[in-house]
Structures are given as C-alpha cells and as structure tokens.
C-alpha cells in the first residue's frame, strides 16, 4: 500500500460557542484516488474541506483538534505563510459557482498566471504560456484567444473548466471539488466529471469530490465517505459502500435514489430532518431517524468499526445485507 | 470595443437634455421678480433711461424672441452681457472659473485621499475598533453642515492658530494655495464621508465575496487579495457615486465660496440672482449644468473601462 | 455602540439593532426637546437683554448669549421645532410626489417613462442647491418657498429610486401570477408592487432627511429661508458669522445641534437599512 497523499485524523471544527460542525473526521486519500464526500446540506462536508485548506472564517469557526497530514506533514499547526504555499500549490480547490468564484474584472489568463507566478519562480511570459496550456488541458478550445477573455464571456460549462484550469495551474497533489457540477446542466455535468477523471489519469492528482448526489459518486469515485451531522457514518471503496452499506443512513440515501429502471409510486425518503447545530441528539446522531435504532444508539456515539478491507462504519446496529445491485 | 459604442451615441442624448437646460435656465431667470433695468439704474431712474437700458439689452422684446436671441448668441459662443458688471458674460466667467475649478478639483482629490485609507482600514479591521471609529466619524461627517464646518475650520485654523488666511483668493500661486486649503478641506471632509461609507461597504462585500475566497484558496496573501482582487472590484460603484455627487459638490462650492469670500462662479451666481443679472445667471447655470452632464458621461466611460461586464 | 464592539462579527444582529436604537434615541430626544420647549428653555428665545450681550457660556446662560443678548440655549431648543419641521415636511412632499410619478413611469414604461427620464436628467443636471436658490429667488424668501422648491426639485430622487425597484420587480414572478389572475394595472401597482418597492425608498427617505435638514439650514444661512427673529439653527450660525472672533459660541452650538440631529437620522437610516436588508 503506497503512503496516502492526504491523511486526515480526528479532524474537528467548532464554532465560537463550542458547537462541533465536524466531529472526529478521519480518512485517507491515496495518490490518484477520487474520494466522494457525501452528505446532506449541513452535514459538515464543506466545512471540513475548508478546514483542510485552513480557510475557515475565523473567529467564527476554528479547528478544534485533529491532524491533516499532506505527504506526512501536518498542516494544522503550519504558520500562515507556509500554508499559503500549500494553498494552490499543493492543494487546489474548485467551487460550485464559477461565476462567483472568478474575479470578474481580471482576464482568465491573468488569473491563472497570477497563481503560477505566486507558487513558482517563472517569468511573465512563461506564466502566460502555462496559463494557455492549463486552458488547453481542461479542453477549452482556442486557449490562446480565450486566455484574454473575462469570466462572464464563457458559458457555464466553460466557466467551470476555466476554474479547474485556475486551480490546477500549479499541479497540486490534491484537488478539492466542492459540488462542481451541482449548478450545471446534466450533459455538461457529465463532461466536467469526465474531465476530472481525465485529469486524474493524466496528472495523478487526487480528488475529493464533495457532493450530495450519489449518482455522481457512482460514476466517478473510487471510494466514498458519508457524513451526517458532522460525523463520519461510513467510509470505504465505492462498490462496498454502495453495494453493501453498513450504516442505515447510507442505506437510506441509496434507497432514495430514483432508479433508471423506472418504476411506479412515490420515491423513498428518509423521514425527519437533520438535527440543527445547537440541538444534537445524544448518542448516535442519526438515531432519531433510524428505523433500526436500539437502546445503545441513544446512549453512546458509535466508534468506527471495520466492515471489510478499507471499509469502516460507525453504527451500533449495522446492516449486514447481502450485496445489492449498485444503481446507475 | 463595441462596449464603448455608447460614447458615440450618448452625445445624441445630450441634445435634448442641453435643450431642456437652456429652456429651464432661461425661464427660471426671467421668472425672478424684479426689473433688471430698475435694479441697475436705481429707483430714481427716469422712464426714458429705463427704456433705453431695456432696449439695449433686448428686454422689451417678447419672451420667445428673447429666447431665440439667446440661442443665436449661444451658437455664436456669446452669452450676452452682464447688466451689473458691464462686460461679456463669457469674459466674466473666464475670470471666475479658475477658483471654482481649483476648489472642485482640490476637494475631490483631498476627499479621495481621505476616503481610500479610511475605507481600507475599516474594511480590513471590520467589526473591530478602527472600523467602528471610521463608521461613526463618516456618519458624523455626513451630517455636518458645510457652512458650519467652514466657520469652525476658520475659527480654529485661521483665527486661533493663524495658519491660513481667513478669506479671499490671493494672487500668486502660493497665496492661492494657502487660501484654498481650508475651503477644499471643508468640502473634502463632507464628500469623503459619503465616499468612505460607500467604499467601505463595497470593500467589505468584496473581501467576503466568493471570488476573494477562491483567490485565497490559490494561496494569495490577504494583502495581495485585497489590492489585486478586492479593491479593483470595489472601486467601481464608488466612482459612480463620486460622479453622481459632483452636482451636489458644485452646489457646495456656492456655500463655501460665500463663507470664504472666494471670487468664483458660485459667488457670481448668487450675486447674479440677487441683482437680477439675467445673462450672468443664465451663463453660469448653463456652465454648471453642462459640466455635470459631462462629468456623468466621463464617469460612465470610466465605469466601462473598469468593469468588463458593463454594457451601456 | 459598546454592545456592537463586544461582539465584533459582521453577522451578528446587534450592530443593526444598536445603530437603529441609538438613532431613534437621539432623534426622539430632539423631538422631545422641541415639544417641551416652552418648559425646557430657560429664557424666551426672542427676549433681548441689552446688558448681557455676547456673554460667554456661564452658569446663568449655559450656552452664552448672542449679539442681541438672547440666550443661545433657549434659541437652540426652540429652533429644534423649526428644523424638525424642515426635515420632515421637506421629505414628505417629495417622497409622495416622486413615488407616485416614479411608480407610474416604471410600471407603464414606454413613452411616459422615456419623457420622465429626460425630465429627471435635466433636473439632475443642475446643482441641487443652485436650483433651490433660484426657485426661492423667484418665489421670495421664506420657508414656504423652500418647501415648494423642494417639492419641485426633490421628487426626482424618489422617482428614480422607486422606478428602478419597480423595473426589477415588474418581471418578478408574483407579478406574472397577479396578471394571470386578472388583476388590473392599478391594483398590481399599488397593492402589490409598491409595498415591496417602498422599502428602499423609506430607508432613503431617512438619509434624505439629513440632506434636507442641511439644505434648509444652508438656505437659511444664506438668508433665503427662515427670517429673523425666528430661531433656526442655520440662521443662528449665519448670525454668529459676524461675531466669529468674539463669540464663537454663537456659531458653534447651533451647528452641533444640526450635527446631532443629522447623526440621529443617519443612524436610523443605517439601522433600518440593515434590518430590512436594503442594498445601495
């Protein structure tokens, strides 16, 4: 087993009032692995990833504990100046809404070149050439000309590609993609996901793909981590987690997916609502909505327990269902 | 380049506006009660003397004929003669325009020099003491009456500390500079209050914006994010606000010129209104109005230049 | 203000509430002082005392006396009535007129709108104060002329504001829904669009009170507004101008009063704006 490129151990993020938005999160990311980070809104997936980049809005939120080891080096205690080298240089991030996340008054090429010049000692013309190359890599036609365009002159899908170009310009080892396709058309979605997988194949970048859509995960990811109310429910290789989920929340999510095989009747739902920040249930946070909750579930938080090779789940009463067909 | 197309077409829109300005000025001025001839000659003027003066200035013609004369003269670059000063209005304006221009330019420059640092400090320290202080000071500045501020500054700096001359304009360059410090400061303090509030709000919006977050995610330091991504985006709405406020600014010069006894266009206008000097009031009011229109046009050009998303 | 400093986060609701509260308190105190003037003011504001001319602030005359021996404090308190009236009436008329005109223009668009925009452009081309002075010169000095001139000139800002809001809301979904229910134009305009569009205007009106107050004081300062011996802050500053070296208190205190009232209005405008989520 090669050493993981990113190793997160026990990461916790707290608000000023001590409420934990992310509680004891642990996972590893292998080189070239695409990890799907799944959860509903409010599950803490975005906050966790901001924490990885130390981009939390302080003093509202802060890292309350844990280790984030990038190639063995813990990022949590790193001085800010060193962290800036890591951002963009070692870990890149792309966001859901490319329009909002690109500078509207700066040309795309200049934004890419700015990042390149920041992390590597290159000349202006070299940086510009790199910018054009980056645009080419993400499949933007006529990159020379397009480098001089502004964000609003691109179509939605192209804009997302441009943002990916900006993030990958310095060849980071890890790319965090925060719901990159949620705001896009279905056809464009597929293109962007394809692009991400291509980039992984070509450049070996590891990707953390944040999404609430299991369909996206099934298409692109190698492994999945499921978050609920700030805690990790289940983690493991995609086929294992989707095929034989151990946690009831995971199973519920899978059940809620409309199958492409059609069908009649109403869609399944998971009854209830995710808990609000200040009113976390005691014990397992999912137990109020879980059909299989036992007395133990109300009492203690379940620990991560191994369910198979590389597959863990935190559940007092895990499922042991046989392998199911993985939905499209 | 097609974004700048409006530069060609906008002047066409000027025409009706300028026309409207000329009509309004003309009408308003002639509505002012009082007979300019009598004002000039005094209460004991004879009827024939009044007749002569009226004929000389064309005041006995019907109003629309006067308007046509007015337009004809305007197209020839003439603005008539001042009844009070007995010189061409144009010449009069030419002598008075310098102090007003210096006042406006100096105030705007000073206001920017005050507003940018204040807004920068406030936005980068938002929520903390410096920000609260800037907010309070700029809100106070909004509500400070310019005429009172002028007098206060005069008391402190001219009378008590004797640093600057009390009033007037002076002759040499250095004299003029000394005379203009307090007047420019008066207007600049009020204007900077408005600019600071707007710029601070824009800066804060930009600092917390998604694109700034993305820039930080690329590894840029706070300083680089601020100067390269936050400020360029934030400055645009404030520039617009500045242009919009030019009209208010010009009005402010009237008060300041009055308090500091500066021989500028504002003073000329006020005297003209009170002495029913039609031609002068017309000429000066038109100059002000045209200047406002031009400044707004310039602001639009600057906006298009600064923000590539804007299409006018 | 200290509450806001203790919780220095932009997201907290306190800044908005503290601002609004402080503003309301300041303005409220002024209104109270104005209403209670007959009981609050130690002297008659027009009473001249030849023996006590240009007296510096002391125990007998807390803010000193002017060149006629009139007590400055009493005049400042009585003047509050005039200035509050100026601020209020000077906003109400333009608000109503401008809102109606702007609503019609924005809703119907087309020629009506185009003509209106041109008129607005022309009015806005003139420096605000200059136009007001000119109109007052025509009508003769006095507060009534001031209100008329404001009504003629000030409606423009309100018209523009409400028009832009209406334009935005016109294509909003709920208007489409109303049309599909067969509602008439005027019903849609006044019962549905206007309340939503008015929010911006109301916040603007509060900051406009500052402008109007300053304008009214400026006009009176120039001798075109309130006439002596009425006490008004602007005219008091003007009266003090001639005695600036001997009696600084004549100009200073009325100006401070204007400052405080304006500050109060601004705080209300800011606080309201934050509460109602208004954008510039």
Tab-separated table of N, CA, C and O in Angstrom, chain C residues 190-239:
chain	number	residue	atom	x	y	z
C	190	UNK	N	-50.377	49.413	-7.024
C	190	UNK	CA	-50.430	49.986	-5.689
C	190	UNK	C	-50.527	48.976	-4.566
C	190	UNK	O	-50.066	49.213	-3.475
C	191	UNK	N	-51.149	47.814	-4.824
C	191	UNK	CA	-51.300	46.886	-3.720
C	191	UNK	C	-50.178	45.873	-3.646
C	191	UNK	O	-49.919	45.308	-2.599
C	192	UNK	N	-49.518	45.617	-4.780
C	192	UNK	CA	-48.540	44.541	-4.763
C	192	UNK	C	-47.107	45.007	-4.974
C	192	UNK	O	-46.221	44.666	-4.234
C	193	UNK	N	-46.901	45.797	-6.029
C	193	UNK	CA	-45.537	46.234	-6.310
C	193	UNK	C	-45.047	47.239	-5.290
C	193	UNK	O	-43.945	47.139	-4.771
C	194	UNK	N	-45.886	48.218	-5.045
C	194	UNK	CA	-45.446	49.348	-4.237
C	194	UNK	C	-44.939	48.955	-2.850
C	194	UNK	O	-43.852	49.381	-2.465
C	195	UNK	N	-45.675	48.166	-2.098
C	195	UNK	CA	-45.175	47.843	-0.755
C	195	UNK	C	-43.791	47.225	-0.784
C	195	UNK	O	-42.951	47.545	0.044
C	196	UNK	N	-43.536	46.372	-1.749
C	196	UNK	CA	-42.216	45.776	-1.844
C	196	UNK	C	-41.170	46.785	-2.259
C	196	UNK	O	-40.056	46.795	-1.761
C	197	UNK	N	-41.558	47.629	-3.220
C	197	UNK	CA	-40.582	48.579	-3.744
C	197	UNK	C	-40.306	49.706	-2.765
C	197	UNK	O	-39.276	50.348	-2.828
C	198	UNK	N	-41.243	49.924	-1.862
C	198	UNK	CA	-41.129	51.074	-0.972
C	198	UNK	C	-40.017	50.964	0.045
C	198	UNK	O	-39.549	51.970	0.575
C	199	UNK	N	-39.594	49.740	0.318
C	199	UNK	CA	-38.614	49.550	1.381
C	199	UNK	C	-37.371	50.409	1.157
C	199	UNK	O	-36.937	51.152	2.032
C	200	UNK	N	-36.838	50.321	-0.080
C	200	UNK	CA	-35.666	51.141	-0.394
C	200	UNK	C	-35.943	52.617	-0.191
C	200	UNK	O	-35.118	53.359	0.327
C	201	UNK	N	-37.127	53.043	-0.634
C	201	UNK	CA	-37.448	54.464	-0.568
C	201	UNK	C	-37.523	54.947	0.866
C	201	UNK	O	-37.109	56.062	1.175
C	202	UNK	N	-38.063	54.118	1.728
C	202	UNK	CA	-38.198	54.548	3.119
C	202	UNK	C	-36.837	54.725	3.756
C	202	UNK	O	-36.575	55.710	4.455
C	203	UNK	N	-35.948	53.780	3.503
C	203	UNK	CA	-34.599	53.922	4.048
C	203	UNK	C	-33.927	55.155	3.465
C	203	UNK	O	-33.276	55.934	4.169
C	204	UNK	N	-34.120	55.369	2.165
C	204	UNK	CA	-33.551	56.548	1.519
C	204	UNK	C	-34.112	57.814	2.136
C	204	UNK	O	-33.405	58.803	2.325
C	205	UNK	N	-35.403	57.791	2.435
C	205	UNK	CA	-36.044	58.978	2.999
C	205	UNK	C	-35.363	59.397	4.295
C	205	UNK	O	-35.200	60.585	4.569
C	206	UNK	N	-34.956	58.425	5.085
C	206	UNK	CA	-34.305	58.759	6.347
C	206	UNK	C	-32.988	59.486	6.106
C	206	UNK	O	-32.659	60.464	6.776
C	207	UNK	N	-32.209	59.000	5.137
C	207	UNK	CA	-30.960	59.711	4.885
C	207	UNK	C	-31.222	61.006	4.137
C	207	UNK	O	-30.438	61.945	4.214
C	208	UNK	N	-32.362	61.062	3.442
C	208	UNK	CA	-32.715	62.315	2.774
C	208	UNK	C	-33.023	63.393	3.794
C	208	UNK	O	-32.811	64.582	3.544
C	209	UNK	N	-33.550	62.977	4.944
C	209	UNK	CA	-33.840	63.957	5.988
C	209	UNK	C	-32.569	64.723	6.358
C	209	UNK	O	-32.630	65.916	6.666
C	210	UNK	N	-31.468	64.018	6.339
C	210	UNK	CA	-30.207	64.693	6.629
C	210	UNK	C	-29.938	65.764	5.576
C	210	UNK	O	-29.622	66.914	5.890
C	211	UNK	N	-30.079	65.367	4.302
C	211	UNK	CA	-29.818	66.310	3.220
C	211	UNK	C	-30.749	67.512	3.292
C	211	UNK	O	-30.340	68.652	3.090
C	212	UNK	N	-32.008	67.236	3.560
C	212	UNK	CA	-32.980	68.317	3.611
C	212	UNK	C	-32.695	69.244	4.785
C	212	UNK	O	-32.762	70.471	4.666
C	213	UNK	N	-32.367	68.635	5.909
C	213	UNK	CA	-32.043	69.448	7.082
C	213	UNK	C	-30.863	70.361	6.777
C	213	UNK	O	-30.894	71.562	7.040
C	214	UNK	N	-29.813	69.771	6.201
C	214	UNK	CA	-28.645	70.571	5.851
C	214	UNK	C	-29.001	71.619	4.805
C	214	UNK	O	-28.542	72.756	4.860
C	215	UNK	N	-29.830	71.220	3.837
C	215	UNK	CA	-30.239	72.166	2.806
C	215	UNK	C	-31.007	73.330	3.397
C	215	UNK	O	-30.734	74.495	3.088
C	216	UNK	N	-31.971	73.009	4.241
C	216	UNK	CA	-32.767	74.054	4.865
C	216	UNK	C	-31.912	74.979	5.703
C	216	UNK	O	-32.071	76.213	5.671
C	217	UNK	N	-30.976	74.398	6.442
C	217	UNK	CA	-30.087	75.227	7.250
C	217	UNK	C	-29.207	76.093	6.359
C	217	UNK	O	-28.962	77.266	6.652
C	218	UNK	N	-28.732	75.504	5.247
C	218	UNK	CA	-27.897	76.273	4.320
C	218	UNK	C	-28.676	77.437	3.732
C	218	UNK	O	-28.173	78.552	3.629
C	219	UNK	N	-29.894	77.162	3.324
C	219	UNK	CA	-30.729	78.206	2.732
C	219	UNK	C	-30.975	79.327	3.744
C	219	UNK	O	-30.887	80.518	3.408
C	220	UNK	N	-31.272	78.927	4.957
C	220	UNK	CA	-31.491	79.946	5.987
C	220	UNK	C	-30.205	80.682	6.270
C	220	UNK	O	-30.212	81.888	6.537
C	221	UNK	N	-29.101	79.962	6.220
C	221	UNK	CA	-27.796	80.598	6.421
C	221	UNK	C	-27.591	81.699	5.391
C	221	UNK	O	-27.060	82.766	5.700
C	222	UNK	N	-28.022	81.435	4.161
C	222	UNK	CA	-27.840	82.423	3.099
C	222	UNK	C	-28.878	83.530	3.183
C	222	UNK	O	-28.837	84.473	2.399
C	223	UNK	N	-29.816	83.389	4.104
C	223	UNK	CA	-30.806	84.448	4.265
C	223	UNK	C	-32.062	84.253	3.436
C	223	UNK	O	-32.910	85.142	3.357
C	224	UNK	N	-32.172	83.073	2.831
C	224	UNK	CA	-33.312	82.864	1.945
C	224	UNK	C	-34.408	82.024	2.577
C	224	UNK	O	-35.430	81.779	1.966
C	225	UNK	N	-34.176	81.537	3.755
C	225	UNK	CA	-35.153	80.627	4.334
C	225	UNK	C	-35.893	81.290	5.466
C	225	UNK	O	-36.622	82.268	5.290
C	226	UNK	N	-35.666	80.754	6.628
C	226	UNK	CA	-36.275	81.323	7.817
C	226	UNK	C	-35.783	82.763	7.993
C	226	UNK	O	-34.629	83.077	7.768
C	227	UNK	N	-36.704	83.615	8.366
C	227	UNK	CA	-36.324	85.012	8.531
C	227	UNK	C	-36.203	85.355	10.010
C	227	UNK	O	-36.902	84.783	10.834
C	228	UNK	N	-35.321	86.300	10.358
C	228	UNK	CA	-35.238	86.700	11.771
C	228	UNK	C	-36.539	87.363	12.192
C	228	UNK	O	-37.233	87.929	11.359
C	229	UNK	N	-36.941	87.359	13.445
C	229	UNK	CA	-36.122	86.852	14.551
C	229	UNK	C	-36.344	85.389	14.880
C	229	UNK	O	-35.925	84.936	15.931
C	230	UNK	N	-37.031	84.642	13.973
C	230	UNK	CA	-37.264	83.227	14.249
C	230	UNK	C	-35.944	82.517	14.503
C	230	UNK	O	-34.954	82.774	13.838
C	231	UNK	N	-35.972	81.606	15.452
C	231	UNK	CA	-34.757	80.865	15.753
C	231	UNK	C	-34.721	79.602	14.913
C	231	UNK	O	-35.635	78.802	14.911
C	232	UNK	N	-33.665	79.448	14.166
C	232	UNK	CA	-33.427	78.222	13.409
C	232	UNK	C	-31.929	78.049	13.400
C	232	UNK	O	-31.172	79.016	13.368
C	233	UNK	N	-31.478	76.810	13.420
C	233	UNK	CA	-30.057	76.581	13.609
C	233	UNK	C	-29.190	77.218	12.517
C	233	UNK	O	-28.133	77.784	12.784
C	234	UNK	N	-29.655	77.103	11.267
C	234	UNK	CA	-28.863	77.658	10.168
C	234	UNK	C	-28.736	79.163	10.277
C	234	UNK	O	-27.651	79.736	10.133
C	235	UNK	N	-29.852	79.798	10.569
C	235	UNK	CA	-29.820	81.256	10.630
C	235	UNK	C	-29.007	81.705	11.837
C	235	UNK	O	-28.356	82.759	11.813
C	236	UNK	N	-29.013	80.884	12.873
C	236	UNK	CA	-28.214	81.247	14.044
C	236	UNK	C	-26.729	81.222	13.712
C	236	UNK	O	-25.960	82.077	14.169
C	237	UNK	N	-26.335	80.233	12.919
C	237	UNK	CA	-24.929	80.179	12.521
C	237	UNK	C	-24.581	81.418	11.701
C	237	UNK	O	-23.525	82.030	11.882
C	238	UNK	N	-25.507	81.795	10.810
C	238	UNK	CA	-25.263	82.986	9.995
C	238	UNK	C	-25.137	84.221	10.862
C	238	UNK	O	-24.255	85.061	10.659
C	239	UNK	N	-26.029	84.309	11.844
C	239	UNK	CA	-25.969	85.470	12.735
C	239	UNK	C	-24.657	85.505	13.495
C	239	UNK	O	-24.155	86.567	13.845
